[in-house]
Short mmCIF file of N, CA and C in Angstrom, two decimals:
data_model
loop_
_atom_site.label_atom_id
_atom_site.label_comp_id
_atom_site.label_asym_id
_atom_site.label_seq_id
_atom_site.Cartn_x
_atom_site.Cartn_y
_atom_site.Cartn_z
N MET A 1 88.97 117.07 132.81
CA MET A 1 89.54 117.93 133.83
C MET A 1 90.80 118.56 132.70
N ALA A 2 90.87 119.69 132.70
CA ALA A 2 91.75 120.37 131.47
C ALA A 2 93.08 119.82 131.99
N LYS A 3 94.32 119.72 131.10
CA LYS A 3 95.37 119.19 131.40
C LYS A 3 96.12 120.79 132.52
N GLU A 4 95.81 121.96 131.96
CA GLU A 4 96.52 122.82 132.93
C GLU A 4 96.03 122.83 134.39
N GLN A 5 94.18 122.64 133.85
CA GLN A 5 94.18 122.28 135.67
C GLN A 5 94.68 121.46 136.13
N TYR A 6 94.79 120.15 135.71
CA TYR A 6 95.60 119.04 136.23
C TYR A 6 97.12 119.38 136.60
N ILE A 7 97.86 120.34 136.28
CA ILE A 7 99.18 120.84 136.62
C ILE A 7 98.74 121.53 138.34
N LYS A 8 97.73 122.71 137.71
CA LYS A 8 97.90 123.42 138.54
C LYS A 8 97.74 122.43 140.37
N ARG A 9 96.68 121.88 139.92
CA ARG A 9 96.10 121.07 141.26
C ARG A 9 97.83 120.39 141.39
N HIS A 10 97.76 119.79 140.80
CA HIS A 10 99.27 118.68 141.28
C HIS A 10 100.59 120.24 141.89
N ASP A 11 100.69 120.83 141.04
CA ASP A 11 101.49 122.13 141.68
C ASP A 11 101.37 122.41 142.90
N ARG A 12 100.03 122.27 143.32
CA ARG A 12 99.67 122.90 144.76
C ARG A 12 99.83 122.48 145.42
N VAL A 13 99.41 120.70 145.27
CA VAL A 13 99.46 119.69 146.53
C VAL A 13 101.21 119.83 146.60
N CYS A 14 102.04 119.44 145.43
CA CYS A 14 103.53 119.12 146.08
C CYS A 14 103.66 120.42 146.56
N ALA A 15 103.61 121.48 146.22
CA ALA A 15 104.37 122.66 147.57
C ALA A 15 103.55 122.74 148.46
N GLN A 16 102.38 122.14 149.02
CA GLN A 16 101.69 122.13 150.39
C GLN A 16 102.78 121.20 151.18
N LEU A 17 102.56 120.28 150.12
CA LEU A 17 103.82 118.91 150.91
C LEU A 17 105.54 119.57 151.46
N HIS A 18 105.88 119.83 150.15
CA HIS A 18 107.30 120.61 150.01
C HIS A 18 107.44 121.96 151.44
N PHE A 19 106.32 122.57 151.44
CA PHE A 19 106.58 123.84 152.34
C PHE A 19 106.12 123.16 153.75
N SER A 20 105.09 121.93 154.22
CA SER A 20 105.54 121.50 155.10
C SER A 20 106.61 120.58 155.61
N ILE A 21 107.19 120.03 154.94
CA ILE A 21 108.22 119.15 155.12
C ILE A 21 109.58 120.15 155.63
N CYS A 22 109.57 121.11 155.27
CA CYS A 22 110.07 121.93 154.86
C CYS A 22 110.31 122.63 156.46
N THR A 23 109.58 122.90 156.73
CA THR A 23 108.91 123.47 157.98
C THR A 23 109.15 122.54 159.22
N GLU A 24 108.68 121.15 158.98
CA GLU A 24 108.97 120.60 160.09
C GLU A 24 110.52 119.86 160.40
N THR A 25 110.98 120.00 159.15
CA THR A 25 112.85 119.58 159.59
C THR A 25 113.34 120.50 159.75
N GLY A 26 112.80 122.30 160.25
CA GLY A 26 113.79 123.05 160.30
C GLY A 26 114.22 123.96 159.16
N ILE A 27 114.24 123.72 158.21
CA ILE A 27 114.98 124.04 156.95
C ILE A 27 113.71 126.06 157.05
N GLN A 28 115.00 126.49 156.90
CA GLN A 28 114.53 128.12 156.70
C GLN A 28 113.78 128.54 155.71
N LEU A 29 112.38 129.36 155.51
CA LEU A 29 112.27 129.32 154.40
C LEU A 29 111.53 131.05 153.97
N GLU A 30 111.25 131.93 153.24
CA GLU A 30 111.33 132.86 152.67
C GLU A 30 110.15 133.35 153.43
N LYS A 31 108.72 132.70 152.36
CA LYS A 31 107.50 132.74 152.68
C LYS A 31 106.96 132.06 153.98
N LYS A 32 105.88 132.79 154.78
CA LYS A 32 105.64 132.16 155.61
C LYS A 32 103.89 131.47 156.03
N LEU A 33 104.06 131.34 154.48
CA LEU A 33 102.79 130.89 153.75
C LEU A 33 102.91 129.88 152.87
N TRP A 34 101.85 128.34 153.15
CA TRP A 34 102.53 127.62 151.89
C TRP A 34 101.72 127.82 150.42
N TYR A 35 100.58 128.96 150.40
CA TYR A 35 100.74 129.15 148.77
C TYR A 35 101.39 130.22 148.14
N GLU A 36 102.15 130.71 149.23
CA GLU A 36 103.34 131.69 148.84
C GLU A 36 104.89 131.26 148.26
N HIS A 37 104.76 130.03 148.89
CA HIS A 37 106.13 129.21 148.66
C HIS A 37 106.05 129.14 147.10
N VAL A 38 107.70 128.65 146.89
CA VAL A 38 107.81 128.74 145.95
C VAL A 38 109.04 127.66 145.85
N PRO A 39 109.18 126.27 145.61
CA PRO A 39 110.19 125.47 146.20
C PRO A 39 111.39 125.35 145.38
N LYS A 40 112.43 125.48 146.77
CA LYS A 40 113.73 125.35 145.41
C LYS A 40 114.06 123.78 145.29
N SER A 41 114.95 123.42 144.35
CA SER A 41 115.54 122.31 143.92
C SER A 41 116.07 121.42 144.87
N VAL A 42 116.57 122.16 145.54
CA VAL A 42 117.66 121.18 146.81
C VAL A 42 117.36 122.38 147.99
N GLU A 43 116.45 121.76 149.15
CA GLU A 43 117.09 123.11 150.49
C GLU A 43 117.52 121.58 151.56
N THR A 44 118.22 122.29 152.08
CA THR A 44 119.33 121.47 153.40
C THR A 44 119.10 121.99 154.40
N ASN A 45 118.45 121.28 155.88
CA ASN A 45 118.89 122.03 157.17
C ASN A 45 119.97 122.77 157.58
N GLN A 46 119.80 123.20 158.78
CA GLN A 46 121.39 123.71 158.98
C GLN A 46 121.66 122.88 159.82
N GLY A 47 121.94 121.68 160.48
CA GLY A 47 123.00 120.87 160.56
C GLY A 47 122.94 119.89 159.37
N GLY A 48 122.36 119.99 158.09
CA GLY A 48 122.81 119.16 156.92
C GLY A 48 122.34 118.01 156.87
N LYS A 49 121.36 117.40 157.88
CA LYS A 49 121.60 115.87 158.47
C LYS A 49 120.12 115.57 157.14
N VAL A 50 119.01 116.55 156.81
CA VAL A 50 118.22 116.50 155.85
C VAL A 50 118.26 117.57 154.84
N SER A 51 118.07 116.67 153.70
CA SER A 51 117.89 117.60 152.36
C SER A 51 116.71 116.95 151.18
N ILE A 52 116.00 118.07 151.15
CA ILE A 52 114.74 117.72 150.08
C ILE A 52 115.01 118.60 148.90
N LEU A 53 115.00 117.30 147.94
CA LEU A 53 115.11 117.58 146.93
C LEU A 53 113.31 118.06 145.90
N TRP A 54 113.51 118.56 145.42
CA TRP A 54 112.54 119.37 144.44
C TRP A 54 112.69 118.77 142.95
N ASN A 55 111.63 117.92 142.21
CA ASN A 55 111.53 117.46 141.26
C ASN A 55 113.24 117.34 140.50
N GLN A 56 113.74 116.46 141.22
CA GLN A 56 115.39 116.45 140.62
C GLN A 56 115.47 115.30 140.00
N GLN A 57 116.22 114.65 139.14
CA GLN A 57 116.56 113.33 138.91
C GLN A 57 117.69 112.27 140.00
N ILE A 58 117.58 111.08 139.81
CA ILE A 58 118.17 111.03 140.95
C ILE A 58 119.46 110.30 140.43
N GLN A 59 120.46 110.27 140.41
CA GLN A 59 121.55 109.51 139.74
C GLN A 59 122.12 108.43 139.93
N THR A 60 121.75 107.41 138.79
CA THR A 60 122.50 105.45 139.46
C THR A 60 123.25 104.96 138.21
N ASP A 61 124.03 104.21 139.00
CA ASP A 61 124.98 103.50 138.22
C ASP A 61 124.28 102.53 137.23
N ARG A 62 123.69 102.59 137.30
CA ARG A 62 122.17 101.59 136.31
C ARG A 62 121.24 103.15 135.56
N THR A 63 120.57 102.59 134.15
CA THR A 63 119.88 103.76 133.75
C THR A 63 118.71 103.25 133.99
N ILE A 64 118.03 103.93 134.55
CA ILE A 64 116.62 103.67 135.30
C ILE A 64 115.43 104.61 134.87
N PRO A 65 113.80 104.26 133.54
CA PRO A 65 114.09 105.36 133.47
C PRO A 65 113.04 106.28 134.42
N ASN A 66 112.52 105.74 135.32
CA ASN A 66 111.35 106.57 136.54
C ASN A 66 112.15 106.67 137.24
N ASN A 67 113.10 108.42 137.50
CA ASN A 67 113.75 108.42 138.41
C ASN A 67 114.02 110.14 139.05
N LYS A 68 112.85 110.19 138.57
CA LYS A 68 112.42 111.57 138.96
C LYS A 68 111.34 112.15 140.00
N PRO A 69 111.24 111.71 140.82
CA PRO A 69 109.68 111.50 141.89
C PRO A 69 109.62 113.13 142.19
N ASP A 70 108.19 113.59 142.70
CA ASP A 70 108.08 115.06 142.62
C ASP A 70 109.14 115.28 143.72
N ILE A 71 109.31 114.95 144.79
CA ILE A 71 109.93 115.10 146.24
C ILE A 71 110.39 113.83 146.51
N ILE A 72 111.74 114.69 146.97
CA ILE A 72 112.98 113.14 147.80
C ILE A 72 113.34 113.85 149.12
N ILE A 73 113.11 113.28 150.09
CA ILE A 73 113.68 113.72 151.45
C ILE A 73 114.61 112.49 151.97
N ARG A 74 115.74 112.73 152.16
CA ARG A 74 117.36 112.40 152.55
C ARG A 74 117.68 112.79 154.24
N ASP A 75 116.93 111.57 154.33
CA ASP A 75 117.45 112.46 156.08
C ASP A 75 118.88 111.13 156.33
N ASN A 76 120.47 111.70 156.65
CA ASN A 76 121.16 111.15 156.90
C ASN A 76 121.20 110.82 158.10
N GLY A 77 120.50 112.04 159.45
CA GLY A 77 120.69 111.18 160.23
C GLY A 77 120.20 110.02 160.77
N LYS A 78 119.01 109.92 160.27
CA LYS A 78 118.05 108.82 160.19
C LYS A 78 118.49 107.84 159.67
N GLY A 79 119.56 107.87 158.42
CA GLY A 79 119.54 106.72 157.43
C GLY A 79 118.43 106.86 156.63
N THR A 80 117.84 107.30 156.07
CA THR A 80 115.88 106.87 155.57
C THR A 80 116.09 108.20 154.35
N CYS A 81 115.67 107.93 153.43
CA CYS A 81 114.98 108.48 151.94
C CYS A 81 113.59 107.87 151.43
N MET A 82 113.03 108.82 151.45
CA MET A 82 111.42 109.11 150.89
C MET A 82 111.43 109.54 149.37
N LEU A 83 110.60 108.55 148.80
CA LEU A 83 110.51 109.25 147.25
C LEU A 83 109.07 109.71 147.36
N ILE A 84 108.32 110.90 147.08
CA ILE A 84 107.24 111.19 147.25
C ILE A 84 106.68 111.52 145.86
N ASP A 85 105.64 110.78 145.36
CA ASP A 85 105.04 111.22 143.84
C ASP A 85 103.93 111.44 144.38
N VAL A 86 103.47 112.57 143.76
CA VAL A 86 101.75 113.26 144.04
C VAL A 86 101.26 113.01 142.27
N ALA A 87 100.29 112.65 142.14
CA ALA A 87 99.27 112.33 140.81
C ALA A 87 97.58 112.96 141.15
N ILE A 88 97.28 113.51 140.14
CA ILE A 88 95.61 114.08 140.91
C ILE A 88 94.80 112.76 139.59
N SER A 89 94.49 111.94 139.96
CA SER A 89 93.56 110.88 138.70
C SER A 89 92.27 110.86 139.20
N GLY A 90 91.19 110.33 138.09
CA GLY A 90 90.06 110.16 138.06
C GLY A 90 90.27 109.70 139.12
N ASP A 91 88.95 109.84 139.74
CA ASP A 91 87.57 108.96 140.55
C ASP A 91 88.28 107.42 140.95
N ARG A 92 88.08 107.02 139.45
CA ARG A 92 87.92 105.64 140.02
C ARG A 92 89.32 104.45 139.67
N ASN A 93 90.17 105.76 139.51
CA ASN A 93 91.68 105.02 139.15
C ASN A 93 92.44 105.38 141.04
N VAL A 94 92.32 105.92 141.53
CA VAL A 94 93.04 106.15 142.75
C VAL A 94 93.63 105.14 143.07
N ILE A 95 93.02 103.84 144.02
CA ILE A 95 93.42 102.98 144.12
C ILE A 95 94.70 102.53 143.18
N LYS A 96 93.82 102.49 142.14
CA LYS A 96 94.98 101.30 140.61
C LYS A 96 96.13 102.64 140.46
N LYS A 97 96.05 103.74 141.07
CA LYS A 97 97.13 104.96 140.30
C LYS A 97 98.41 104.72 141.20
N GLU A 98 97.52 104.46 142.94
CA GLU A 98 98.67 103.91 143.93
C GLU A 98 99.47 102.96 143.80
N ALA A 99 99.00 101.98 143.33
CA ALA A 99 100.15 100.42 143.08
C ALA A 99 101.08 101.03 141.84
N GLU A 100 100.48 101.81 140.93
CA GLU A 100 101.69 101.76 139.70
C GLU A 100 102.74 102.78 139.78
N LYS A 101 102.66 103.28 141.06
CA LYS A 101 103.35 104.55 141.35
C LYS A 101 104.49 103.96 142.10
N ILE A 102 103.83 103.01 143.33
CA ILE A 102 104.68 102.20 143.90
C ILE A 102 105.70 101.06 143.13
N LEU A 103 104.94 100.50 141.72
CA LEU A 103 105.45 99.92 141.25
C LEU A 103 106.72 100.29 140.13
N LYS A 104 106.20 101.99 139.66
CA LYS A 104 107.08 102.34 138.61
C LYS A 104 108.23 103.13 139.71
N TYR A 105 108.22 103.24 140.88
CA TYR A 105 110.14 103.41 141.75
C TYR A 105 110.45 102.50 142.08
N LYS A 106 109.62 100.71 141.67
CA LYS A 106 111.09 99.88 142.33
C LYS A 106 112.09 99.61 142.34
N GLU A 107 112.70 99.67 140.78
CA GLU A 107 113.57 99.54 140.15
C GLU A 107 114.83 100.67 140.96
N LEU A 108 113.85 102.04 141.17
CA LEU A 108 115.19 102.89 142.06
C LEU A 108 115.19 102.64 142.94
N THR A 109 114.14 102.15 143.96
CA THR A 109 114.62 101.95 144.64
C THR A 109 115.23 100.71 145.79
N ILE A 110 115.78 99.90 144.53
CA ILE A 110 116.37 98.66 144.99
C ILE A 110 117.97 99.01 144.96
N GLU A 111 117.98 100.38 143.61
CA GLU A 111 119.28 101.01 143.24
C GLU A 111 119.86 101.80 144.36
N ILE A 112 118.58 102.41 145.09
CA ILE A 112 119.29 103.14 146.29
C ILE A 112 119.62 102.82 147.27
N GLN A 113 118.85 101.67 147.09
CA GLN A 113 119.38 100.43 148.75
C GLN A 113 120.47 99.98 148.71
N ARG A 114 121.16 99.78 147.37
CA ARG A 114 121.89 99.25 146.62
C ARG A 114 123.68 100.21 147.25
N MET A 115 123.18 101.33 146.51
CA MET A 115 124.43 102.32 146.23
C MET A 115 124.52 103.36 147.33
N CYS A 116 123.40 103.61 148.46
CA CYS A 116 123.51 104.04 149.68
C CYS A 116 123.40 104.20 150.92
N ASN A 117 122.92 102.31 150.80
CA ASN A 117 122.76 101.68 151.73
C ASN A 117 121.51 102.26 152.83
N VAL A 118 121.04 102.76 151.90
CA VAL A 118 119.45 103.09 152.95
C VAL A 118 118.52 102.11 152.64
N LYS A 119 117.35 101.92 153.33
CA LYS A 119 115.75 101.56 153.00
C LYS A 119 115.14 102.08 152.34
N PRO A 120 115.11 102.69 151.52
CA PRO A 120 114.02 104.05 150.04
C PRO A 120 112.49 103.36 150.45
N LYS A 121 111.82 104.72 151.17
CA LYS A 121 110.56 104.40 151.00
C LYS A 121 109.25 104.90 150.34
N VAL A 122 108.73 104.57 149.19
CA VAL A 122 107.68 104.94 147.99
C VAL A 122 106.53 106.10 148.51
N ILE A 123 106.08 106.88 148.61
CA ILE A 123 104.53 107.12 149.68
C ILE A 123 104.00 107.65 148.36
N PRO A 124 103.06 107.43 147.65
CA PRO A 124 102.14 107.69 146.51
C PRO A 124 100.88 108.43 147.01
N VAL A 125 100.92 109.85 146.77
CA VAL A 125 100.23 110.79 147.27
C VAL A 125 98.38 110.88 146.18
N ILE A 126 97.87 110.51 146.08
CA ILE A 126 97.08 110.20 144.99
C ILE A 126 95.99 110.99 145.01
N ILE A 127 95.16 111.69 144.44
CA ILE A 127 94.18 112.06 144.92
C ILE A 127 93.10 112.29 143.60
N GLY A 128 91.84 111.95 143.82
CA GLY A 128 90.91 111.83 142.44
C GLY A 128 91.00 113.60 142.56
N VAL A 129 89.92 113.50 141.37
CA VAL A 129 89.98 114.69 141.18
C VAL A 129 88.85 115.44 141.81
N THR A 130 87.82 115.18 142.09
CA THR A 130 86.90 114.90 143.03
C THR A 130 87.63 115.93 144.59
N TRP A 131 88.53 115.02 144.60
CA TRP A 131 89.11 115.29 145.77
C TRP A 131 88.46 113.74 146.57
N THR A 132 88.56 112.48 145.92
CA THR A 132 88.47 111.14 146.20
C THR A 132 90.05 110.82 146.53
N ILE A 133 89.83 110.18 148.14
CA ILE A 133 91.19 109.42 148.18
C ILE A 133 90.94 107.81 148.50
N SER A 134 91.83 106.95 148.80
CA SER A 134 91.98 105.65 148.88
C SER A 134 92.06 105.58 150.39
N LYS A 135 91.63 104.34 151.24
CA LYS A 135 91.42 104.02 152.57
C LYS A 135 93.15 104.13 153.10
N SER A 136 93.71 103.73 152.03
CA SER A 136 95.26 103.76 152.37
C SER A 136 96.40 105.29 152.13
N PHE A 137 95.40 106.40 151.84
CA PHE A 137 95.83 107.50 152.00
C PHE A 137 96.24 108.25 152.29
N ARG A 138 95.78 107.95 153.85
CA ARG A 138 96.11 108.53 155.55
C ARG A 138 97.09 107.53 155.88
N LYS A 139 97.44 106.74 155.61
CA LYS A 139 99.01 105.79 156.44
C LYS A 139 99.78 106.54 155.58
N TYR A 140 100.42 106.48 154.17
CA TYR A 140 100.74 107.27 153.48
C TYR A 140 101.08 108.19 153.87
N VAL A 141 100.58 109.07 153.57
CA VAL A 141 100.34 110.83 154.11
C VAL A 141 101.27 110.78 156.09
N SER A 142 101.10 110.53 156.72
CA SER A 142 100.99 110.07 158.12
C SER A 142 102.98 110.04 158.04
N ASN A 143 102.89 108.86 156.80
CA ASN A 143 105.13 108.93 156.95
C ASN A 143 105.45 110.07 156.65
N ILE A 144 105.07 111.20 155.99
CA ILE A 144 105.63 112.17 155.50
C ILE A 144 105.59 113.65 156.66
N PRO A 145 106.80 113.82 156.82
CA PRO A 145 106.84 114.59 158.06
C PRO A 145 106.28 115.88 158.16
N GLY A 146 105.78 116.98 159.17
CA GLY A 146 105.13 117.92 158.86
C GLY A 146 103.55 117.43 159.20
N LYS A 147 102.55 118.60 159.09
CA LYS A 147 101.06 118.80 159.67
C LYS A 147 100.67 118.70 158.59
N HIS A 148 99.86 118.04 157.66
CA HIS A 148 99.24 117.10 156.60
C HIS A 148 98.00 117.24 157.09
N GLU A 149 97.08 118.45 156.84
CA GLU A 149 95.40 117.86 157.39
C GLU A 149 94.84 117.19 155.95
N VAL A 150 94.21 115.97 156.43
CA VAL A 150 93.37 115.59 155.61
C VAL A 150 91.90 115.48 156.30
N LYS A 151 91.31 116.28 155.21
CA LYS A 151 89.38 116.05 155.52
C LYS A 151 88.86 115.82 154.73
#
């Protein structure tokens, strides 16, 4: 797969997830269709309880190299933080890539827990180039707020 095709597919998956999360958490969006949606860096719902960060670095006390997941959902009402990272991978590497994503953000989850007193959760969304998914894909996606259709 050419690099620009990978980027387009990655960005479409991220934008669709972002749109669904915003819709589910009550964030008002300018566009009514996910494929017209252009995510903003930070979205917050009216009560200010839920913030969604798009492609933002997390500032920590220590230097952590992997501190920029695709989407971060901070729910102050529930005291939770979700780190969502999307990847388009070779079909044979889907399971391996899931494990890599979880390990990649291990240090960051420890630091977030220490700094913010919340239990962060890493959610890898890994899709093969021919739309192959792992057995645990549905479990991961079901933790993300919104309606996500997996066929």
